[in-house]
PDB file of C-alpha atoms and ligand atoms in Angstrom:
ATOM      1  CA  UNK I   1      -0.129  -0.092   0.009  1.00 56.00           C
ATOM      2  CA  UNK I   2       1.205   3.433  -0.968  1.00 83.00           C
ATOM      3  CA  UNK I   3       2.689   5.945   1.466  1.00 96.00           C
ATOM      4  CA  UNK I   4       1.223   9.304   0.325  1.00 98.00           C
ATOM      5  CA  UNK I   5       1.362  12.881   0.320  1.00 98.00           C
ATOM      6  CA  UNK I   6      -1.093  15.847   0.180  1.00 98.00           C
ATOM      7  CA  UNK I   7       0.397  18.970  -1.342  1.00 98.00           C
ATOM      8  CA  UNK I   8      -2.174  21.820  -1.388  1.00 96.00           C
ATOM      9  CA  UNK I   9      -5.138  19.996  -2.508  1.00 96.00           C
ATOM     10  CA  UNK I  10      -3.081  17.266  -4.599  1.00 98.00           C
ATOM     11  CA  UNK I  11      -2.582  13.731  -3.463  1.00 98.00           C
ATOM     12  CA  UNK I  12       0.695  11.948  -4.887  1.00 98.00           C
ATOM     13  CA  UNK I  13       3.266   9.313  -3.739  1.00 97.00           C
ATOM     14  CA  UNK I  14       5.318  10.728  -1.019  1.00 97.00           C
ATOM     15  CA  UNK I  15       8.548  11.051  -2.989  1.00 95.00           C
ATOM     16  CA  UNK I  16       6.897  13.148  -5.873  1.00 96.00           C
ATOM     17  CA  UNK I  17       5.713  15.901  -3.339  1.00 97.00           C
ATOM     18  CA  UNK I  18       7.938  19.051  -3.627  1.00 97.00           C
ATOM     19  CA  UNK I  19       7.906  22.566  -1.674  1.00 96.00           C
ATOM     20  CA  UNK I  20       9.456  25.635  -2.936  1.00 97.00           C
ATOM     21  CA  UNK I  21      12.427  26.307  -0.904  1.00 98.00           C
ATOM     22  CA  UNK I  22      11.345  29.946  -0.004  1.00 98.00           C
ATOM     23  CA  UNK I  23       8.456  28.068   2.043  1.00 98.00           C
ATOM     24  CA  UNK I  24       9.010  29.735   5.435  1.00 98.00           C
ATOM     25  CA  UNK I  25       8.557  26.564   7.352  1.00 98.00           C
ATOM     26  CA  UNK I  26      11.704  25.480   5.552  1.00 98.00           C
ATOM     27  CA  UNK I  27      13.821  28.593   6.238  1.00 98.00           C
ATOM     28  CA  UNK I  28      12.196  29.868   9.603  1.00 98.00           C
ATOM     29  CA  UNK I  29      10.554  26.629  10.833  1.00 98.00           C
ATOM     30  CA  UNK I  30       7.305  28.849  10.656  1.00 98.00           C
ATOM     31  CA  UNK I  31       5.157  26.275  11.007  1.00 98.00           C
ATOM     32  CA  UNK I  32       2.589  24.161  12.838  1.00 98.00           C
ATOM     33  CA  UNK I  33       2.060  20.585  12.839  1.00 98.00           C
ATOM     34  CA  UNK I  34      -0.122  17.438  14.145  1.00 98.00           C
ATOM     35  CA  UNK I  35       0.357  14.045  13.967  1.00 98.00           C
ATOM     36  CA  UNK I  36      -2.974  11.733  14.313  1.00 98.00           C
ATOM     37  CA  UNK I  37      -3.202   7.905  14.423  1.00 98.00           C
ATOM     38  CA  UNK I  38      -5.509   5.732  13.532  1.00 98.00           C
ATOM     39  CA  UNK I  39      -6.374   2.068  15.407  1.00 97.00           C
ATOM     40  CA  UNK I  40      -8.003  -0.338  12.894  1.00 96.00           C
ATOM     41  CA  UNK I  41      -8.669   2.154  10.153  1.00 95.00           C
ATOM     42  CA  UNK I  42     -10.297   4.715  12.607  1.00 96.00           C
ATOM     43  CA  UNK I  43      -8.679   8.085  13.439  1.00 97.00           C
ATOM     44  CA  UNK I  44      -8.150   8.532  17.242  1.00 97.00           C
ATOM     45  CA  UNK I  45      -9.237  12.159  18.183  1.00 97.00           C
ATOM     46  CA  UNK I  46      -8.963  13.886  15.179  1.00 98.00           C
ATOM     47  CA  UNK I  47     -11.258  16.864  16.561  1.00 98.00           C
ATOM     48  CA  UNK I  48      -9.219  17.472  19.538  1.00 98.00           C
ATOM     49  CA  UNK I  49      -5.855  17.500  17.232  1.00 98.00           C
ATOM     50  CA  UNK I  50      -7.747  19.745  14.862  1.00 98.00           C
ATOM     51  CA  UNK I  51      -8.593  21.983  18.018  1.00 98.00           C
ATOM     52  CA  UNK I  52      -4.518  22.066  19.096  1.00 98.00           C
ATOM     53  CA  UNK I  53      -3.743  22.882  15.367  1.00 98.00           C
ATOM     54  CA  UNK I  54      -5.864  25.954  15.346  1.00 98.00           C
ATOM     55  CA  UNK I  55      -4.709  27.133  18.358  1.00 98.00           C
ATOM     56  CA  UNK I  56      -1.374  27.216  16.804  1.00 98.00           C
ATOM     57  CA  UNK I  57      -2.428  28.930  13.769  1.00 97.00           C
ATOM     58  CA  UNK I  58      -4.367  31.667  15.697  1.00 97.00           C
ATOM     59  CA  UNK I  59      -1.619  32.258  18.228  1.00 98.00           C
ATOM     60  CA  UNK I  60       0.901  32.406  15.346  1.00 97.00           C
ATOM     61  CA  UNK I  61      -1.536  35.248  13.312  1.00 95.00           C
ATOM     62  CA  UNK I  62      -2.042  32.577  10.155  1.00 94.00           C
ATOM     63  CA  UNK I  63      -4.838  33.076   8.084  1.00 87.00           C
ATOM     64  CA  UNK I  64      -7.505  30.696   9.494  1.00 89.00           C
ATOM     65  CA  UNK I  65      -8.155  27.333   7.480  1.00 95.00           C
ATOM     66  CA  UNK I  66     -11.919  26.289   7.831  1.00 96.00           C
ATOM     67  CA  UNK I  67     -11.984  22.961   9.584  1.00 97.00           C
ATOM     68  CA  UNK I  68     -14.272  21.111   7.169  1.00 98.00           C
ATOM     69  CA  UNK I  69     -11.534  21.646   4.484  1.00 97.00           C
ATOM     70  CA  UNK I  70      -8.805  20.010   6.826  1.00 98.00           C
ATOM     71  CA  UNK I  71     -11.429  17.387   7.923  1.00 98.00           C
ATOM     72  CA  UNK I  72     -12.041  16.312   4.572  1.00 97.00           C
ATOM     73  CA  UNK I  73      -8.302  16.528   3.042  1.00 98.00           C
ATOM     74  CA  UNK I  74      -7.262  14.310   5.904  1.00 98.00           C
ATOM     75  CA  UNK I  75     -10.197  11.873   5.452  1.00 98.00           C
ATOM     76  CA  UNK I  76      -9.230  11.604   1.558  1.00 98.00           C
ATOM     77  CA  UNK I  77      -5.644  10.814   2.240  1.00 98.00           C
ATOM     78  CA  UNK I  78      -6.415   8.492   5.158  1.00 98.00           C
ATOM     79  CA  UNK I  79      -8.803   6.535   2.808  1.00 97.00           C
ATOM     80  CA  UNK I  80      -6.429   6.671  -0.204  1.00 97.00           C
ATOM     81  CA  UNK I  81      -3.553   5.051   1.830  1.00 97.00           C
ATOM     82  CA  UNK I  82      -5.869   2.577   3.263  1.00 96.00           C
ATOM     83  CA  UNK I  83      -3.847   1.656   6.200  1.00 97.00           C
ATOM     84  CA  UNK I  84      -5.231   0.087   9.634  1.00 96.00           C
ATOM     85  CA  UNK I  85      -2.692   1.725  11.636  1.00 97.00           C
ATOM     86  CA  UNK I  86      -1.836   4.813   9.876  1.00 98.00           C
ATOM     87  CA  UNK I  87       0.270   8.008  10.919  1.00 98.00           C
ATOM     88  CA  UNK I  88      -0.955  11.015   9.639  1.00 98.00           C
ATOM     89  CA  UNK I  89       1.459  14.181   9.716  1.00 98.00           C
ATOM     90  CA  UNK I  90      -0.336  17.393   9.008  1.00 98.00           C
ATOM     91  CA  UNK I  91       2.110  20.510   8.609  1.00 98.00           C
ATOM     92  CA  UNK I  92       0.755  23.736   7.810  1.00 98.00           C
ATOM     93  CA  UNK I  93       3.622  26.736   7.267  1.00 98.00           C
ATOM     94  CA  UNK I  94       2.680  30.249   6.868  1.00 98.00           C
ATOM     95  CA  UNK I  95       3.431  30.495   3.405  1.00 97.00           C
ATOM     96  CA  UNK I  96       5.966  31.248   0.605  1.00 98.00           C
ATOM     97  CA  UNK I  97       7.909  34.560   0.357  1.00 98.00           C
ATOM     98  CA  UNK I  98      11.288  36.110  -0.489  1.00 98.00           C
ATOM     99  CA  UNK I  99      13.394  35.371   2.727  1.00 98.00           C
ATOM    100  CA  UNK I 100      12.794  38.066   5.320  1.00 98.00           C
ATOM    101  CA  UNK I 101      12.266  37.822   8.972  1.00 98.00           C
ATOM    102  CA  UNK I 102       9.079  40.130   8.643  1.00 98.00           C
ATOM    103  CA  UNK I 103       6.002  38.699   6.905  1.00 97.00           C
ATOM    104  CA  UNK I 104       3.127  39.744   4.935  1.00 95.00           C
ATOM    105  CA  UNK I 105      -0.044  38.957   6.497  1.00 91.00           C
ATOM    106  CA  UNK I 106      -1.762  38.235   3.021  1.00 92.00           C
ATOM    107  CA  UNK I 107       0.597  35.140   2.601  1.00 95.00           C
ATOM    108  CA  UNK I 108      -1.338  31.682   1.642  1.00 94.00           C
ATOM    109  CA  UNK I 109      -0.465  29.213   4.253  1.00 96.00           C
ATOM    110  CA  UNK I 110       1.057  25.850   2.554  1.00 97.00           C
ATOM    111  CA  UNK I 111      -0.930  22.635   3.870  1.00 98.00           C
ATOM    112  CA  UNK I 112       1.048  19.302   3.519  1.00 98.00           C
ATOM    113  CA  UNK I 113       0.607  16.006   4.689  1.00 98.00           C
ATOM    114  CA  UNK I 114       1.826  12.578   4.576  1.00 98.00           C
ATOM    115  CA  UNK I 115       0.227   9.209   5.360  1.00 98.00           C
ATOM    116  CA  UNK I 116       2.524   6.234   6.605  1.00 98.00           C
ATOM    117  CA  UNK I 117       2.075   2.851   8.371  1.00 98.00           C
ATOM    118  CA  UNK I 118       2.832   3.259  11.945  1.00 97.00           C
ATOM    119  CA  UNK I 119       5.842   1.017  12.979  1.00 96.00           C
ATOM    120  CA  UNK I 120       4.886  -0.650  16.402  1.00 93.00           C
ATOM    121  CA  UNK I 121       7.112   0.255  19.216  1.00 96.00           C
ATOM    122  CA  UNK I 122       9.113  -3.127  19.881  1.00 96.00           C
ATOM    123  CA  UNK I 123       7.105  -5.501  22.518  1.00 96.00           C
ATOM    124  CA  UNK I 124      10.211  -5.877  24.353  1.00 97.00           C
ATOM    125  CA  UNK I 125      10.078  -1.817  25.429  1.00 98.00           C
ATOM    126  CA  UNK I 126       6.387  -1.990  26.167  1.00 97.00           C
ATOM    127  CA  UNK I 127       6.606  -5.344  28.269  1.00 97.00           C
ATOM    128  CA  UNK I 128       9.958  -3.990  30.008  1.00 98.00           C
ATOM    129  CA  UNK I 129      10.082  -0.520  30.141  1.00 98.00           C
ATOM    130  CA  UNK I 130      12.467   2.209  28.562  1.00 98.00           C
ATOM    131  CA  UNK I 131      15.817   3.818  30.001  1.00 98.00           C
ATOM    132  CA  UNK I 132      15.906   7.915  29.738  1.00 98.00           C
ATOM    133  CA  UNK I 133      18.070  10.703  30.650  1.00 98.00           C
ATOM    134  CA  UNK I 134      16.975  14.148  31.655  1.00 98.00           C
ATOM    135  CA  UNK I 135      18.057  16.891  29.578  1.00 98.00           C
ATOM    136  CA  UNK I 136      18.155  21.135  30.170  1.00 98.00           C
ATOM    137  CA  UNK I 137      15.135  22.066  28.454  1.00 98.00           C
ATOM    138  CA  UNK I 138      16.720  24.790  26.039  1.00 96.00           C
ATOM    139  CA  UNK I 139      13.250  25.207  23.859  1.00 98.00           C
ATOM    140  CA  UNK I 140      11.394  28.524  23.731  1.00 98.00           C
ATOM    141  CA  UNK I 141       8.643  29.495  26.117  1.00 96.00           C
ATOM    142  CA  UNK I 142       5.612  28.676  23.791  1.00 98.00           C
ATOM    143  CA  UNK I 143       5.599  24.890  23.884  1.00 98.00           C
ATOM    144  CA  UNK I 144       2.018  24.757  24.062  1.00 98.00           C
ATOM    145  CA  UNK I 145       2.289  25.738  20.365  1.00 98.00           C
ATOM    146  CA  UNK I 146       2.908  22.600  18.238  1.00 98.00           C
ATOM    147  CA  UNK I 147       5.646  24.161  15.770  1.00 98.00           C
ATOM    148  CA  UNK I 148       8.074  22.684  13.826  1.00 98.00           C
ATOM    149  CA  UNK I 149      11.067  23.997  15.260  1.00 98.00           C
ATOM    150  CA  UNK I 150      12.138  20.555  16.848  1.00 98.00           C
ATOM    151  CA  UNK I 151      15.739  20.853  16.976  1.00 98.00           C
ATOM    152  CA  UNK I 152      16.162  20.832  20.673  1.00 98.00           C
ATOM    153  CA  UNK I 153      13.885  17.788  20.756  1.00 98.00           C
ATOM    154  CA  UNK I 154      15.726  15.971  17.923  1.00 98.00           C
ATOM    155  CA  UNK I 155      19.399  16.734  19.572  1.00 98.00           C
ATOM    156  CA  UNK I 156      17.890  15.615  22.777  1.00 98.00           C
ATOM    157  CA  UNK I 157      16.672  12.514  21.394  1.00 98.00           C
ATOM    158  CA  UNK I 158      19.931  11.986  19.622  1.00 98.00           C
ATOM    159  CA  UNK I 159      21.709  12.642  22.916  1.00 98.00           C
ATOM    160  CA  UNK I 160      19.725   9.692  24.666  1.00 98.00           C
ATOM    161  CA  UNK I 161      20.004   7.210  21.699  1.00 98.00           C
ATOM    162  CA  UNK I 162      23.745   8.067  21.282  1.00 98.00           C
ATOM    163  CA  UNK I 163      24.253   7.408  24.850  1.00 97.00           C
ATOM    164  CA  UNK I 164      22.325   4.223  25.173  1.00 98.00           C
ATOM    165  CA  UNK I 165      19.067   5.256  25.998  1.00 98.00           C
ATOM    166  CA  UNK I 166      15.615   5.221  24.420  1.00 98.00           C
ATOM    167  CA  UNK I 167      14.524   8.623  25.082  1.00 98.00           C
ATOM    168  CA  UNK I 168      15.248  12.158  27.141  1.00 98.00           C
ATOM    169  CA  UNK I 169      13.118  14.161  29.635  1.00 99.00           C
ATOM    170  CA  UNK I 170      13.350  17.872  29.358  1.00 99.00           C
ATOM    171  CA  UNK I 171      13.877  19.554  32.833  1.00 98.00           C
ATOM    172  CA  UNK I 172      13.779  23.186  33.688  1.00 98.00           C
ATOM    173  CA  UNK I 173      16.614  25.166  35.419  1.00 98.00           C
ATOM    174  CA  UNK I 174      15.023  24.350  38.489  1.00 98.00           C
ATOM    175  CA  UNK I 175      14.572  20.748  37.715  1.00 98.00           C
ATOM    176  CA  UNK I 176      10.941  20.877  37.104  1.00 98.00           C
ATOM    177  CA  UNK I 177      10.422  17.796  34.750  1.00 98.00           C
ATOM    178  CA  UNK I 178       8.464  19.298  31.771  1.00 99.00           C
ATOM    179  CA  UNK I 179       7.868  16.407  28.886  1.00 98.00           C
ATOM    180  CA  UNK I 180       9.687  13.909  26.976  1.00 98.00           C
ATOM    181  CA  UNK I 181      11.107  14.907  23.240  1.00 98.00           C
ATOM    182  CA  UNK I 182       7.788  13.870  21.717  1.00 98.00           C
ATOM    183  CA  UNK I 183       5.570  12.915  24.803  1.00 98.00           C
ATOM    184  CA  UNK I 184       4.317  14.058  27.980  1.00 99.00           C
ATOM    185  CA  UNK I 185       5.346  12.688  31.284  1.00 99.00           C
ATOM    186  CA  UNK I 186       3.617  10.969  34.201  1.00 99.00           C
ATOM    187  CA  UNK I 187       4.920   9.811  37.731  1.00 98.00           C
ATOM    188  CA  UNK I 188       2.983   7.547  40.104  1.00 98.00           C
ATOM    189  CA  UNK I 189       3.436   7.914  43.669  1.00 98.00           C
ATOM    190  CA  UNK I 190       1.313   6.129  46.219  1.00 98.00           C
ATOM    191  CA  UNK I 191      -1.165   5.303  43.622  1.00 98.00           C
ATOM    192  CA  UNK I 192      -1.633   8.954  42.597  1.00 98.00           C
ATOM    193  CA  UNK I 193      -0.623  10.177  39.257  1.00 98.00           C
ATOM    194  CA  UNK I 194       1.054  13.616  38.514  1.00 98.00           C
ATOM    195  CA  UNK I 195       1.816  15.161  35.339  1.00 99.00           C
ATOM    196  CA  UNK I 196       2.845  18.629  34.609  1.00 98.00           C
ATOM    197  CA  UNK I 197       0.032  21.269  34.322  1.00 98.00           C
ATOM    198  CA  UNK I 198      -1.026  22.691  31.074  1.00 98.00           C
ATOM    199  CA  UNK I 199       1.455  25.944  31.135  1.00 98.00           C
ATOM    200  CA  UNK I 200       3.439  27.085  27.572  1.00 98.00           C
ATOM    201  CA  UNK I 201       6.332  25.076  28.800  1.00 98.00           C
ATOM    202  CA  UNK I 202       4.478  21.737  27.515  1.00 98.00           C
ATOM    203  CA  UNK I 203       2.474  20.628  24.987  1.00 98.00           C
ATOM    204  CA  UNK I 204      -1.118  19.672  25.581  1.00 98.00           C
ATOM    205  CA  UNK I 205      -1.026  16.377  24.646  1.00 98.00           C
ATOM    206  CA  UNK I 206      -4.097  14.463  23.241  1.00 98.00           C
ATOM    207  CA  UNK I 207      -2.985  11.439  24.895  1.00 98.00           C
ATOM    208  CA  UNK I 208      -2.301  12.933  28.341  1.00 98.00           C
ATOM    209  CA  UNK I 209      -6.004  14.356  28.018  1.00 98.00           C
ATOM    210  CA  UNK I 210      -7.147  10.720  27.154  1.00 98.00           C
ATOM    211  CA  UNK I 211      -5.371   9.381  30.039  1.00 98.00           C
ATOM    212  CA  UNK I 212      -6.775  11.868  32.582  1.00 98.00           C
ATOM    213  CA  UNK I 213     -10.055  11.237  31.537  1.00 98.00           C
ATOM    214  CA  UNK I 214      -9.529   7.476  32.051  1.00 98.00           C
ATOM    215  CA  UNK I 215      -8.127   8.416  35.488  1.00 98.00           C
ATOM    216  CA  UNK I 216     -11.524   9.941  36.054  1.00 98.00           C
ATOM    217  CA  UNK I 217     -13.631   6.964  34.729  1.00 97.00           C
ATOM    218  CA  UNK I 218     -11.663   4.338  36.700  1.00 96.00           C
ATOM    219  CA  UNK I 219     -11.374   6.173  39.907  1.00 97.00           C
ATOM    220  CA  UNK I 220      -7.668   6.942  39.679  1.00 98.00           C
ATOM    221  CA  UNK I 221      -6.429  10.160  41.576  1.00 98.00           C
ATOM    222  CA  UNK I 222      -4.332  12.469  39.538  1.00 98.00           C
ATOM    223  CA  UNK I 223      -2.887  16.174  40.080  1.00 98.00           C
ATOM    224  CA  UNK I 224      -1.536  18.343  37.083  1.00 98.00           C
ATOM    225  CA  UNK I 225       1.000  19.830  39.288  1.00 98.00           C
ATOM    226  CA  UNK I 226       4.665  20.614  39.013  1.00 98.00           C
ATOM    227  CA  UNK I 227       7.139  17.760  40.050  1.00 98.00           C
ATOM    228  CA  UNK I 228      10.781  18.005  40.201  1.00 98.00           C
ATOM    229  CA  UNK I 229      13.535  15.354  39.016  1.00 98.00           C
ATOM    230  CA  UNK I 230      14.101  14.129  42.486  1.00 98.00           C
ATOM    231  CA  UNK I 231      10.484  13.294  42.633  1.00 98.00           C
ATOM    232  CA  UNK I 232      10.704  11.435  39.390  1.00 98.00           C
ATOM    233  CA  UNK I 233      13.786   9.289  40.816  1.00 98.00           C
ATOM    234  CA  UNK I 234      11.769   8.528  43.735  1.00 98.00           C
ATOM    235  CA  UNK I 235       8.574   7.730  41.944  1.00 98.00           C
ATOM    236  CA  UNK I 236       6.798   3.977  42.095  1.00 98.00           C
ATOM    237  CA  UNK I 237       5.950   4.273  38.625  1.00 98.00           C
ATOM    238  CA  UNK I 238       6.913   6.535  35.268  1.00 98.00           C
ATOM    239  CA  UNK I 239       5.701   6.455  31.924  1.00 98.00           C
ATOM    240  CA  UNK I 240       5.588   8.678  28.907  1.00 98.00           C
ATOM    241  CA  UNK I 241       2.511   9.304  26.850  1.00 98.00           C
ATOM    242  CA  UNK I 242       1.860  10.376  23.139  1.00 98.00           C
ATOM    243  CA  UNK I 243       0.457   9.288  20.010  1.00 98.00           C
ATOM    244  CA  UNK I 244       2.834   6.642  18.889  1.00 97.00           C
ATOM    245  CA  UNK I 245       4.147   6.315  22.395  1.00 98.00           C
ATOM    246  CA  UNK I 246       0.677   5.584  23.889  1.00 98.00           C
ATOM    247  CA  UNK I 247       1.666   4.497  27.536  1.00 98.00           C
ATOM    248  CA  UNK I 248       5.393   3.601  27.522  1.00 98.00           C
ATOM    249  CA  UNK I 249       6.734   2.429  30.894  1.00 98.00           C
ATOM    250  CA  UNK I 250       9.889   4.346  32.078  1.00 98.00           C
ATOM    251  CA  UNK I 251      12.310   1.839  34.430  1.00 98.00           C
ATOM    252  CA  UNK I 252      15.263   4.431  34.571  1.00 98.00           C
ATOM    253  CA  UNK I 253      15.959   7.787  34.631  1.00 98.00           C
ATOM    254  CA  UNK I 254      19.565   9.005  34.522  1.00 98.00           C
ATOM    255  CA  UNK I 255      21.067   5.653  35.690  1.00 91.00           C
ATOM    256  CA  UNK I 256      18.694   5.770  38.566  1.00 98.00           C
ATOM    257  CA  UNK I 257      16.256   2.709  38.480  1.00 98.00           C
ATOM    258  CA  UNK I 258      12.542   3.733  39.279  1.00 98.00           C
ATOM    259  CA  UNK I 259      11.003   1.513  42.130  1.00 97.00           C
ATOM    260  CA  UNK I 260      12.299  -1.872  41.860  1.00 94.00           C
ATOM    261  CA  UNK I 261      12.984  -1.646  37.936  1.00 97.00           C
ATOM    262  CA  UNK I 262       9.880  -3.348  36.828  1.00 97.00           C
ATOM    263  CA  UNK I 263       6.800  -2.147  34.995  1.00 98.00           C
ATOM    264  CA  UNK I 264       4.185  -1.019  37.190  1.00 98.00           C
ATOM    265  CA  UNK I 265       0.489  -1.990  37.725  1.00 98.00           C
ATOM    266  CA  UNK I 266      -0.872   1.359  37.026  1.00 98.00           C
ATOM    267  CA  UNK I 267       1.245   1.748  34.017  1.00 98.00           C
ATOM    268  CA  UNK I 268      -0.185  -1.449  32.568  1.00 98.00           C
ATOM    269  CA  UNK I 269      -3.742  -0.641  33.503  1.00 98.00           C
ATOM    270  CA  UNK I 270      -3.488   2.600  31.593  1.00 98.00           C
ATOM    271  CA  UNK I 271      -2.090   1.261  28.649  1.00 98.00           C
ATOM    272  CA  UNK I 272      -4.685  -1.495  28.154  1.00 97.00           C
ATOM    273  CA  UNK I 273      -7.411   1.253  29.223  1.00 98.00           C
ATOM    274  CA  UNK I 274      -6.122   3.357  26.548  1.00 98.00           C
ATOM    275  CA  UNK I 275      -5.909   0.777  23.813  1.00 96.00           C
ATOM    276  CA  UNK I 276      -9.635  -0.073  24.568  1.00 96.00           C
ATOM    277  CA  UNK I 277     -10.451   3.785  24.516  1.00 95.00           C
ATOM    278  CA  UNK I 278      -8.932   4.160  21.131  1.00 94.00           C
ATOM    279  CA  UNK I 279     -10.801   1.444  19.556  1.00 92.00           C
ATOM    280  CA  UNK I 280     -14.226   2.133  21.486  1.00 85.00           C
ATOM    281  CA  UNK I 281     -14.379   6.053  21.080  1.00 52.00           C
ATOM    282  CA  UNK I 282     -13.356   6.901  17.441  1.00 45.00           C
ATOM    283  CA  UNK I 283     -14.021  10.195  16.154  1.00 50.00           C
ATOM    284  CA  UNK I 284     -14.138   8.866  12.267  1.00 45.00           C
ATOM    285  CA  UNK I 285     -15.720   5.847  11.327  1.00 41.00           C
TER     286      UNK I 285
HETATM  287  N1  LIG L   1       4.636  14.558  19.309  1.00 91.82           N
HETATM  288  N2  LIG L   1       5.240  16.531  23.983  1.00 91.82           N
HETATM  289  C1  LIG L   1       5.972  16.587  22.901  1.00 91.82           C
HETATM  290  C2  LIG L   1       6.849  17.545  22.879  1.00 91.82           C
HETATM  291  C3  LIG L   1       5.219  16.179  21.631  1.00 91.82           C
HETATM  292  O1  LIG L   1       5.951  16.405  20.272  1.00 91.82           O
HETATM  293  C4  LIG L   1       3.989  15.200  21.640  1.00 91.82           C
HETATM  294  C5  LIG L   1       3.862  14.463  20.542  1.00 91.82           C
HETATM  295  C6  LIG L   1       3.710  14.934  22.895  1.00 91.82           C
HETATM  296  C7  LIG L   1       2.600  14.194  23.042  1.00 91.82           C
HETATM  297  O2  LIG L   1       1.415  14.688  22.422  1.00 91.82           O
HETATM  298  P1  LIG L   1       0.020  13.720  21.827  1.00 91.82           P
HETATM  299  O3  LIG L   1      -0.344  12.891  23.185  1.00 91.82           O
HETATM  300  O4  LIG L   1      -0.953  14.679  21.218  1.00 91.82           O
HETATM  301  O5  LIG L   1       0.493  12.980  20.670  1.00 91.82           O
HETATM  302  C8  LIG L   1       4.113  15.723  24.266  1.00 91.82           C
HETATM  303  C9  LIG L   1       4.203  13.849  18.017  1.00 91.82           C
HETATM  304  C10 LIG L   1       3.747  12.553  17.968  1.00 91.82           C
HETATM  305  C11 LIG L   1       5.475  14.101  17.150  1.00 91.82           C
HETATM  306  O6  LIG L   1       5.965  14.954  17.244  1.00 91.82           O
HETATM  307  O7  LIG L   1       5.340  13.287  16.090  1.00 91.82           O
END
């Protein structure tokens, strides 16, 4: 089945899609994006992803893009590819113009999408957990906007991999735990979950939101509050959440073993509950 691209209204094989070199996304990372997954042929939380995308467009002062237009473009690309477990990448940049930091407000946003099959995270990592490192958060202070400027995230992930870890977790100058390079972070202590509150320092993850919803449904206590790297080291369980990550157990942070180094029961329970939710409550059938 084909990996496809959508380029301003046209669908084509990915390797045939081209954008002009003066696209501001290319030169200034002046772009926002979303990454949406499907489960058994149904997109998970499409509307929530579109809400977040529109938040980014608004905050950066882009020309608005009607939601029905985006919705139908996504649906067409998704259906044409036909993957049961698809990952749809959507990128909107401010437009194409001769290079200049200032921009005209009349630019036409460029809409690019790709669809590929999601490669499953290896079962060993899901079953036994991952090792992570913490890194100083060097990113800008509007991480609530899902912009394409991901260099700090890429460098942090690469640093983790190069040193034999699976991922990196951003911490502030004061050692506040922010989020992963492409995920949110949860700590569990005494049966209670804690995750960073929704501030401009983190992305409001759609999976994070689904997990908090699940906690409410099954009666798990949680708090959206700041916690430190020391709190992370001392937690009973730690996990990452994200669209591809889902709920991924963390068994090590900076060479500290979390609890006894095993995957905790709440992490397992939430992974199963998220999978069930993804199949039960699709946005698009
Ligand atoms: N990233 N935090 C960051 C910095 C992220 O990049 C992501 C997701 C998340 C989790 O958000 P969600 O649950 O909505 O996927 C948190 C996507 C998957 C990416 O960059 O491809």
